[in-house]
mmCIF file of C-alpha atoms in Angstrom:
data_model
loop_
_atom_site.group_PDB
_atom_site.id
_atom_site.type_symbol
_atom_site.label_atom_id
_atom_site.label_comp_id
_atom_site.label_asym_id
_atom_site.label_seq_id
_atom_site.Cartn_x
_atom_site.Cartn_y
_atom_site.Cartn_z
ATOM 1 C CA MET A 1 5.316 -20.250 27.121
ATOM 2 C CA SER A 2 2.735 -19.725 24.435
ATOM 3 C CA ASN A 3 -0.217 -21.334 27.186
ATOM 4 C CA ASN A 4 0.603 -17.370 29.016
ATOM 5 C CA ILE A 5 0.295 -15.270 26.013
ATOM 6 C CA LEU A 6 -3.284 -13.530 25.903
ATOM 7 C CA GLU A 7 -4.746 -13.459 22.654
ATOM 8 C CA ALA A 8 -4.423 -10.662 20.137
ATOM 9 C CA LYS A 9 -6.933 -7.600 19.521
ATOM 10 C CA PHE A 10 -7.528 -6.171 16.726
ATOM 11 C CA PHE A 11 -8.962 -2.567 16.056
ATOM 12 C CA ALA A 12 -9.430 -0.808 12.842
ATOM 13 C CA CYS A 13 -9.559 3.333 11.946
ATOM 14 C CA LYS A 14 -12.164 4.844 9.782
ATOM 15 C CA GLN A 15 -10.532 4.803 6.605
ATOM 16 C CA SER A 16 -9.433 1.294 6.845
ATOM 17 C CA GLN A 17 -13.123 -0.384 8.337
ATOM 18 C CA GLU A 18 -13.679 -2.518 5.432
ATOM 19 C CA LEU A 19 -10.328 -4.537 5.098
ATOM 20 C CA ALA A 20 -9.602 -4.538 8.421
ATOM 21 C CA GLN A 21 -13.252 -6.438 8.663
ATOM 22 C CA LYS A 22 -11.654 -9.200 5.708
ATOM 23 C CA ILE A 23 -8.401 -8.865 7.594
ATOM 24 C CA VAL A 24 -9.580 -10.588 11.299
ATOM 25 C CA SER A 25 -12.400 -12.420 9.051
ATOM 26 C CA ALA A 26 -9.661 -14.486 7.531
ATOM 27 C CA TYR A 27 -7.949 -14.188 11.160
ATOM 28 C CA GLY A 28 -10.305 -16.071 12.658
ATOM 29 C CA THR A 29 -11.178 -13.449 15.015
ATOM 30 C CA THR A 30 -13.789 -9.895 15.692
ATOM 31 C CA LEU A 31 -12.731 -6.196 15.380
ATOM 32 C CA GLY A 32 -12.730 -4.941 19.176
ATOM 33 C CA ASN A 33 -14.716 -2.102 20.149
ATOM 34 C CA VAL A 34 -13.036 1.324 19.756
ATOM 35 C CA ILE A 35 -15.306 4.764 19.569
ATOM 36 C CA THR A 36 -14.829 8.192 18.332
ATOM 37 C CA SER A 37 -16.172 11.149 19.640
ATOM 38 C CA THR A 38 -16.244 14.209 17.396
ATOM 39 C CA TYR A 39 -16.494 17.796 19.147
ATOM 40 C CA SER A 40 -18.166 21.058 17.353
ATOM 41 C CA ASP A 41 -14.330 22.314 15.683
ATOM 42 C CA GLY A 42 -13.726 18.857 13.693
ATOM 43 C CA GLU A 43 -11.627 17.787 16.899
ATOM 44 C CA TYR A 44 -12.096 14.080 17.635
ATOM 45 C CA GLN A 45 -11.038 11.141 20.315
ATOM 46 C CA PRO A 46 -10.921 7.701 19.983
ATOM 47 C CA SER A 47 -11.763 5.523 22.639
ATOM 48 C CA PHE A 48 -10.897 1.466 23.414
ATOM 49 C CA GLU A 49 -13.970 0.407 24.911
ATOM 50 C CA GLU A 50 -12.587 -2.812 25.915
ATOM 51 C CA SER A 51 -9.585 -3.715 28.080
ATOM 52 C CA VAL A 52 -6.195 -4.249 25.862
ATOM 53 C CA ARG A 53 -3.915 -4.211 29.178
ATOM 54 C CA GLY A 54 -1.197 -6.767 28.372
ATOM 55 C CA ARG A 55 -2.396 -7.654 24.958
ATOM 56 C CA ARG A 56 -0.754 -7.378 21.784
ATOM 57 C CA ILE A 57 -2.762 -5.532 19.698
ATOM 58 C CA PHE A 58 -3.107 -4.577 16.113
ATOM 59 C CA LEU A 59 -4.825 -0.776 14.697
ATOM 60 C CA ILE A 60 -5.118 -1.553 11.093
ATOM 61 C CA GLY A 61 -4.977 2.095 8.675
ATOM 62 C CA SER A 62 -4.008 3.740 6.134
ATOM 63 C CA THR A 63 -2.672 7.267 5.768
ATOM 64 C CA ASN A 64 -3.510 8.263 2.704
ATOM 65 C CA PRO A 65 -4.449 11.900 2.848
ATOM 66 C CA SER A 66 -5.727 13.865 4.293
ATOM 67 C CA ALA A 67 -4.126 14.150 7.364
ATOM 68 C CA ASP A 68 -7.064 13.631 9.259
ATOM 69 C CA HIS A 69 -6.421 9.508 8.877
ATOM 70 C CA LEU A 70 -2.691 9.985 10.063
ATOM 71 C CA MET A 71 -3.656 11.871 13.270
ATOM 72 C CA GLU A 72 -6.542 8.816 13.907
ATOM 73 C CA LEU A 73 -3.920 6.263 14.083
ATOM 74 C CA LEU A 74 -1.380 8.365 16.060
ATOM 75 C CA LEU A 75 -4.581 8.924 18.582
ATOM 76 C CA MET A 76 -5.223 5.063 18.812
ATOM 77 C CA LEU A 77 -1.962 4.638 19.374
ATOM 78 C CA ASP A 78 -0.954 6.767 22.414
ATOM 79 C CA ALA A 79 -4.622 5.226 23.742
ATOM 80 C CA ALA A 80 -3.311 2.026 23.155
ATOM 81 C CA LYS A 81 0.045 2.803 25.207
ATOM 82 C CA ARG A 82 -1.497 4.808 27.798
ATOM 83 C CA ALA A 83 -3.640 1.577 28.183
ATOM 84 C CA SER A 84 -0.874 -0.721 29.157
ATOM 85 C CA ALA A 85 -1.052 -2.777 26.212
ATOM 86 C CA ARG A 86 1.870 -5.216 25.620
ATOM 87 C CA HIS A 87 2.825 -4.565 22.205
ATOM 88 C CA VAL A 88 1.107 -2.061 19.681
ATOM 89 C CA THR A 89 1.914 -3.261 16.057
ATOM 90 C CA ALA A 90 0.641 -0.305 13.735
ATOM 91 C CA VAL A 91 -0.775 -2.095 10.457
ATOM 92 C CA ILE A 92 0.079 0.076 7.450
ATOM 93 C CA PRO A 93 -1.632 -1.269 4.133
ATOM 94 C CA TYR A 94 -0.604 2.114 2.669
ATOM 95 C CA TYR A 95 1.628 4.119 4.191
ATOM 96 C CA GLY A 96 1.076 7.695 3.056
ATOM 97 C CA TRP A 97 3.273 10.455 2.402
ATOM 98 C CA ALA A 98 5.794 7.944 1.408
ATOM 99 C CA ARG A 99 7.291 10.211 -2.175
ATOM 100 C CA GLN A 100 8.485 12.636 0.246
ATOM 101 C CA ASP A 101 11.327 10.219 1.129
ATOM 102 C CA ARG A 102 14.349 12.585 0.271
ATOM 103 C CA LYS A 103 15.146 16.475 -0.238
ATOM 104 C CA ASP A 104 14.689 16.256 -4.371
ATOM 105 C CA LYS A 105 15.178 20.228 -3.683
ATOM 106 C CA SER A 106 16.072 22.876 -1.155
ATOM 107 C CA ARG A 107 13.849 23.761 1.627
ATOM 108 C CA VAL A 108 11.433 20.720 1.870
ATOM 109 C CA PRO A 109 10.806 18.445 4.713
ATOM 110 C CA ILE A 110 11.774 15.016 4.440
ATOM 111 C CA ALA A 111 7.832 13.776 5.367
ATOM 112 C CA ALA A 112 8.579 10.290 5.492
ATOM 113 C CA LYS A 113 10.887 10.295 8.403
ATOM 114 C CA LEU A 114 8.864 13.067 9.963
ATOM 115 C CA ILE A 115 5.821 10.556 9.733
ATOM 116 C CA ALA A 116 7.996 7.359 11.268
ATOM 117 C CA LYS A 117 8.851 8.955 14.162
ATOM 118 C CA MET A 118 5.554 10.176 15.186
ATOM 119 C CA LEU A 119 4.375 6.907 14.979
ATOM 120 C CA GLU A 120 7.125 5.559 17.300
ATOM 121 C CA THR A 121 6.321 8.189 19.620
ATOM 122 C CA ALA A 122 2.729 7.685 19.225
ATOM 123 C CA GLY A 123 3.373 4.003 20.220
ATOM 124 C CA ALA A 124 3.792 1.784 17.755
ATOM 125 C CA THR A 125 6.545 -1.267 18.745
ATOM 126 C CA ARG A 126 5.593 -2.595 15.003
ATOM 127 C CA ILE A 127 4.871 -1.465 11.798
ATOM 128 C CA VAL A 128 3.622 -3.661 8.913
ATOM 129 C CA THR A 129 2.882 -1.906 5.942
ATOM 130 C CA MET A 130 3.237 -3.340 1.498
ATOM 131 C CA ASP A 131 4.651 -1.919 -0.933
ATOM 132 C CA LEU A 132 6.432 0.923 -0.160
ATOM 133 C CA HIS A 133 7.042 3.866 -2.565
ATOM 134 C CA ALA A 134 11.277 3.142 -1.900
ATOM 135 C CA ALA A 135 11.905 0.124 0.099
ATOM 136 C CA GLN A 136 14.539 2.420 1.767
ATOM 137 C CA ILE A 137 11.988 3.650 4.378
ATOM 138 C CA GLN A 138 12.310 1.039 6.313
ATOM 139 C CA GLY A 139 15.436 2.899 7.817
ATOM 140 C CA PHE A 140 13.697 5.215 8.680
ATOM 141 C CA PHE A 141 12.392 3.478 11.947
ATOM 142 C CA GLU A 142 13.851 2.301 15.112
ATOM 143 C CA LYS A 143 11.375 -0.537 15.353
ATOM 144 C CA PRO A 144 10.644 -3.762 13.530
ATOM 145 C CA VAL A 145 9.280 -3.247 9.456
ATOM 146 C CA ASP A 146 7.306 -6.076 8.079
ATOM 147 C CA HIS A 147 7.199 -5.317 4.739
ATOM 148 C CA LEU A 148 5.401 -6.918 2.719
ATOM 149 C CA PHE A 149 5.218 -7.445 -1.092
ATOM 150 C CA ALA A 150 1.092 -7.147 -3.390
ATOM 151 C CA SER A 151 3.125 -9.480 -5.564
ATOM 152 C CA THR A 152 2.445 -11.967 -3.475
ATOM 153 C CA VAL A 153 -1.634 -11.544 -4.247
ATOM 154 C CA PHE A 154 -1.127 -10.172 -8.075
ATOM 155 C CA LEU A 155 1.258 -13.082 -9.130
ATOM 156 C CA PRO A 156 -1.118 -15.922 -9.014
ATOM 157 C CA TYR A 157 -3.825 -13.258 -10.721
ATOM 158 C CA LEU A 158 -1.953 -12.599 -13.751
ATOM 159 C CA LYS A 159 -0.425 -16.173 -14.050
ATOM 160 C CA SER A 160 -4.239 -17.582 -14.174
ATOM 161 C CA LEU A 161 -4.688 -14.947 -17.027
ATOM 162 C CA ASN A 162 -2.534 -17.472 -19.236
ATOM 163 C CA ILE A 163 -1.282 -13.872 -21.346
ATOM 164 C CA ASP A 164 0.714 -15.001 -24.464
ATOM 165 C CA ASN A 165 3.693 -12.994 -25.563
ATOM 166 C CA LEU A 166 3.406 -11.086 -22.119
ATOM 167 C CA THR A 167 5.821 -7.853 -21.512
ATOM 168 C CA VAL A 168 6.347 -6.473 -17.804
ATOM 169 C CA ALA A 169 7.030 -2.667 -18.056
ATOM 170 C CA SER A 170 7.804 -0.245 -15.701
ATOM 171 C CA PRO A 171 6.115 2.941 -16.087
ATOM 172 C CA ASP A 172 9.223 5.115 -14.543
ATOM 173 C CA MET A 173 12.985 4.324 -14.381
ATOM 174 C CA GLY A 174 12.531 4.023 -10.154
ATOM 175 C CA GLY A 175 10.046 0.988 -10.446
ATOM 176 C CA SER A 176 12.909 -1.204 -12.605
ATOM 177 C CA LYS A 177 13.418 -3.119 -9.478
ATOM 178 C CA ARG A 178 10.010 -4.031 -8.951
ATOM 179 C CA ALA A 179 9.386 -4.852 -13.100
ATOM 180 C CA TYR A 180 12.299 -7.231 -12.799
ATOM 181 C CA ALA A 181 11.197 -8.797 -9.968
ATOM 182 C CA TYR A 182 7.616 -9.345 -11.636
ATOM 183 C CA ALA A 183 9.490 -10.372 -14.992
ATOM 184 C CA LYS A 184 11.472 -13.324 -13.567
ATOM 185 C CA ALA A 185 8.671 -14.577 -11.880
ATOM 186 C CA MET A 186 6.768 -14.486 -15.437
ATOM 187 C CA GLU A 187 9.678 -15.579 -17.434
ATOM 188 C CA SER A 188 8.938 -12.568 -19.618
ATOM 189 C CA ASP A 189 11.194 -9.953 -21.186
ATOM 190 C CA VAL A 190 10.954 -6.053 -19.543
ATOM 191 C CA VAL A 191 10.806 -2.910 -20.946
ATOM 192 C CA ILE A 192 10.868 0.697 -19.395
ATOM 193 C CA CYS A 193 9.253 4.260 -19.702
ATOM 194 C CA TYR A 194 11.348 7.103 -19.118
ATOM 195 C CA LYS A 195 9.693 10.373 -18.431
ATOM 196 C CA GLN A 196 10.459 13.724 -17.561
ATOM 197 C CA ARG A 197 7.867 15.804 -15.234
ATOM 198 C CA GLU A 198 7.318 19.216 -15.860
ATOM 199 C CA LYS A 199 5.772 19.556 -12.313
ATOM 200 C CA ALA A 200 4.669 17.126 -9.749
ATOM 201 C CA ASN A 201 1.328 14.955 -11.383
ATOM 202 C CA VAL A 202 2.366 16.602 -14.469
ATOM 203 C CA ILE A 203 4.550 14.897 -17.151
ATOM 204 C CA SER A 204 5.956 16.767 -19.990
ATOM 205 C CA HIS A 205 7.393 14.242 -22.059
ATOM 206 C CA MET A 206 8.061 10.397 -22.119
ATOM 207 C CA GLU A 207 9.867 7.650 -23.986
ATOM 208 C CA LEU A 208 10.246 4.217 -24.122
ATOM 209 C CA ILE A 209 13.141 1.722 -23.461
ATOM 210 C CA GLY A 210 12.436 -1.457 -25.476
ATOM 211 C CA ASP A 211 10.396 -3.329 -27.982
ATOM 212 C CA VAL A 212 6.334 -3.740 -27.056
ATOM 213 C CA THR A 213 5.472 -4.880 -30.993
ATOM 214 C CA GLY A 214 3.208 -7.587 -30.900
ATOM 215 C CA LYS A 215 3.065 -8.037 -27.412
ATOM 216 C CA ASN A 216 0.612 -8.014 -24.346
ATOM 217 C CA VAL A 217 1.512 -5.520 -21.682
ATOM 218 C CA VAL A 218 1.379 -5.074 -17.955
ATOM 219 C CA LEU A 219 2.505 -2.102 -16.403
ATOM 220 C CA VAL A 220 4.062 -2.510 -12.831
ATOM 221 C CA ASP A 221 3.611 0.108 -9.776
ATOM 222 C CA ASP A 222 3.711 0.685 -6.129
ATOM 223 C CA MET A 223 0.570 3.208 -6.683
ATOM 224 C CA VAL A 224 -1.699 4.927 -9.427
ATOM 225 C CA ASP A 225 -2.802 8.606 -8.167
ATOM 226 C CA THR A 226 -3.725 10.660 -11.132
ATOM 227 C CA ALA A 227 -3.399 7.723 -13.178
ATOM 228 C CA GLY A 228 -2.489 10.021 -15.721
ATOM 229 C CA THR A 229 1.804 8.086 -16.221
ATOM 230 C CA LEU A 230 -0.654 5.082 -16.510
ATOM 231 C CA THR A 231 -2.703 5.965 -19.302
ATOM 232 C CA LYS A 232 0.260 8.197 -20.986
ATOM 233 C CA ALA A 233 2.423 5.010 -20.825
ATOM 234 C CA ALA A 234 -0.842 2.554 -21.971
ATOM 235 C CA ASP A 235 -1.204 5.258 -24.925
ATOM 236 C CA LEU A 236 2.243 4.837 -25.937
ATOM 237 C CA MET A 237 2.692 1.633 -25.936
ATOM 238 C CA ILE A 238 -0.291 0.874 -28.106
ATOM 239 C CA GLU A 239 1.687 3.801 -30.463
ATOM 240 C CA ARG A 240 4.531 1.307 -30.681
ATOM 241 C CA GLY A 241 2.818 -2.057 -31.393
ATOM 242 C CA ALA A 242 1.383 -3.405 -28.090
ATOM 243 C CA LEU A 243 -1.969 -5.585 -28.327
ATOM 244 C CA SER A 244 -2.837 -5.063 -25.376
ATOM 245 C CA VAL A 245 -2.084 -2.984 -21.752
ATOM 246 C CA ARG A 246 -2.618 -3.939 -18.326
ATOM 247 C CA ALA A 247 -1.652 -2.356 -15.553
ATOM 248 C CA VAL A 248 -0.774 -3.297 -11.908
ATOM 249 C CA CYS A 249 -0.464 -1.137 -9.150
ATOM 250 C CA THR A 250 -0.586 -1.525 -5.516
ATOM 251 C CA HIS A 251 -2.667 1.301 -3.985
ATOM 252 C CA PRO A 252 -5.148 2.747 -5.827
ATOM 253 C CA VAL A 253 -4.936 6.509 -4.496
ATOM 254 C CA LEU A 254 -7.199 7.614 -7.693
ATOM 255 C CA SER A 255 -6.926 10.806 -7.265
ATOM 256 C CA GLY A 256 -8.097 14.133 -9.359
ATOM 257 C CA ASP A 257 -9.599 12.929 -12.646
ATOM 258 C CA ALA A 258 -8.317 9.566 -12.382
ATOM 259 C CA TYR A 259 -11.645 8.061 -12.577
ATOM 260 C CA ASN A 260 -12.236 9.895 -16.099
ATOM 261 C CA ARG A 261 -8.625 9.071 -17.558
ATOM 262 C CA LEU A 262 -8.868 5.519 -16.839
ATOM 263 C CA GLU A 263 -12.491 4.762 -18.368
ATOM 264 C CA LYS A 264 -11.150 6.867 -21.922
ATOM 265 C CA SER A 265 -7.945 5.488 -21.816
ATOM 266 C CA LYS A 266 -6.544 2.401 -23.589
ATOM 267 C CA LEU A 267 -5.758 0.177 -20.798
ATOM 268 C CA THR A 268 -7.559 -3.065 -20.741
ATOM 269 C CA GLU A 269 -7.303 -3.400 -17.222
ATOM 270 C CA LEU A 270 -6.049 -1.784 -13.975
ATOM 271 C CA ILE A 271 -5.419 -4.443 -10.877
ATOM 272 C CA VAL A 272 -5.387 -3.222 -7.101
ATOM 273 C CA THR A 273 -5.322 -4.264 -3.684
ATOM 274 C CA ASP A 274 -7.742 -2.593 -1.537
ATOM 275 C CA THR A 275 -5.435 -1.052 0.801
ATOM 276 C CA ILE A 276 -7.443 1.840 -0.209
ATOM 277 C CA PRO A 277 -11.051 1.797 -0.658
ATOM 278 C CA LEU A 278 -12.356 2.612 -4.027
ATOM 279 C CA ARG A 279 -14.165 6.138 -4.329
ATOM 280 C CA GLN A 280 -16.187 5.199 -7.061
ATOM 281 C CA GLU A 281 -17.448 2.208 -9.137
ATOM 282 C CA CYS A 282 -15.178 1.829 -12.592
ATOM 283 C CA SER A 283 -15.231 -0.882 -15.561
ATOM 284 C CA LYS A 284 -11.683 -1.112 -16.029
ATOM 285 C CA ILE A 285 -10.710 -1.637 -12.006
ATOM 286 C CA ARG A 286 -10.190 -5.532 -10.401
ATOM 287 C CA VAL A 287 -9.916 -5.754 -7.259
ATOM 288 C CA VAL A 288 -7.517 -8.233 -5.568
ATOM 289 C CA SER A 289 -7.759 -8.734 -1.818
ATOM 290 C CA CYS A 290 -4.536 -8.560 0.254
ATOM 291 C CA ALA A 291 -6.635 -9.339 3.527
ATOM 292 C CA GLU A 292 -5.861 -13.130 3.399
ATOM 293 C CA LEU A 293 -1.474 -12.282 3.589
ATOM 294 C CA PHE A 294 -2.187 -9.650 5.853
ATOM 295 C CA ALA A 295 -4.090 -12.233 8.027
ATOM 296 C CA ASP A 296 -1.443 -14.858 7.783
ATOM 297 C CA VAL A 297 1.695 -12.535 8.522
ATOM 298 C CA LEU A 298 -0.658 -10.980 11.823
ATOM 299 C CA LYS A 299 -0.923 -14.634 13.010
ATOM 300 C CA SER A 300 2.805 -15.230 12.516
ATOM 301 C CA ILE A 301 3.926 -12.401 14.032
ATOM 302 C CA ASN A 302 1.273 -13.002 16.918
ATOM 303 C CA GLU A 303 2.677 -16.673 17.124
ATOM 304 C CA TYR A 304 5.896 -15.716 16.784
ATOM 305 C CA LYS A 305 6.664 -17.754 14.203
ATOM 306 C CA SER A 306 8.882 -16.803 10.399
ATOM 307 C CA ILE A 307 7.299 -14.627 7.537
ATOM 308 C CA SER A 308 10.194 -14.558 4.971
ATOM 309 C CA SER A 309 8.071 -17.347 3.146
ATOM 310 C CA LYS A 310 5.476 -14.565 2.441
ATOM 311 C CA PHE A 311 7.847 -12.261 0.890
ATOM 312 C CA LEU A 312 7.008 -13.199 -2.507
ATOM 313 C CA MET A 313 9.024 -10.458 -4.973
#
């Protein structure tokens, strides 16, 4: 049967060109040719410049705001569907808008659910993503979702550092499950920060649950946006007697004054993946690529092989 399967093709959205190039290099192929035409009013139209009829294609693009990134992926999905692609897999390293995964007050949208439906309507037959803000977002899809964990690439790096007196920390209650998984793998203790927000991106109060005296702490989170939580948590832990504080965050959103906060913070190092390209250099940021992980998973998907060995948490 496999002899009758045409080779998969890969295409990249503009915002994920660098990561997509790394993925296809690790896979052992090249990116397909897609051209985007832009009208004077800002409207744009992607066009596949090669046949995708009967092929499995992988469209690689993170959907971090602005909405243009999401719109580009939706248009490419629609184009692939109308060009008679056999399977269209949306490879979304960072699934944007995922923080709106529930109604936390009256008269607000559930954006993560809305975007799931938009992706399926546009033509996605499968979703591959990494470290969703909430794992239950997978349930918003009617199509298969492969939810990868950045711990697959982070844990080998952390172990290579040979950190003594290690303690894993979660910057909030919601990330405690992730912190416990890392702690189990690293055979370390766990502490948790309890925070209260005044409003979005503004922390009014933070407390620490656990002892970090004489410890080297690794904060674990799925994303870093303004870096307010991380830097405040690092300062608090140093005040409570920690020897050093590192942070491991999958998605480097890094908006607003984040880079300046990081440079001035007591964090020793911020370790991130390349799901989102960095906007500028920062002496405290270390990037660990997730390209080989995605390449291995996409190859297994194309060859109808199990990917369960890649779910290291």
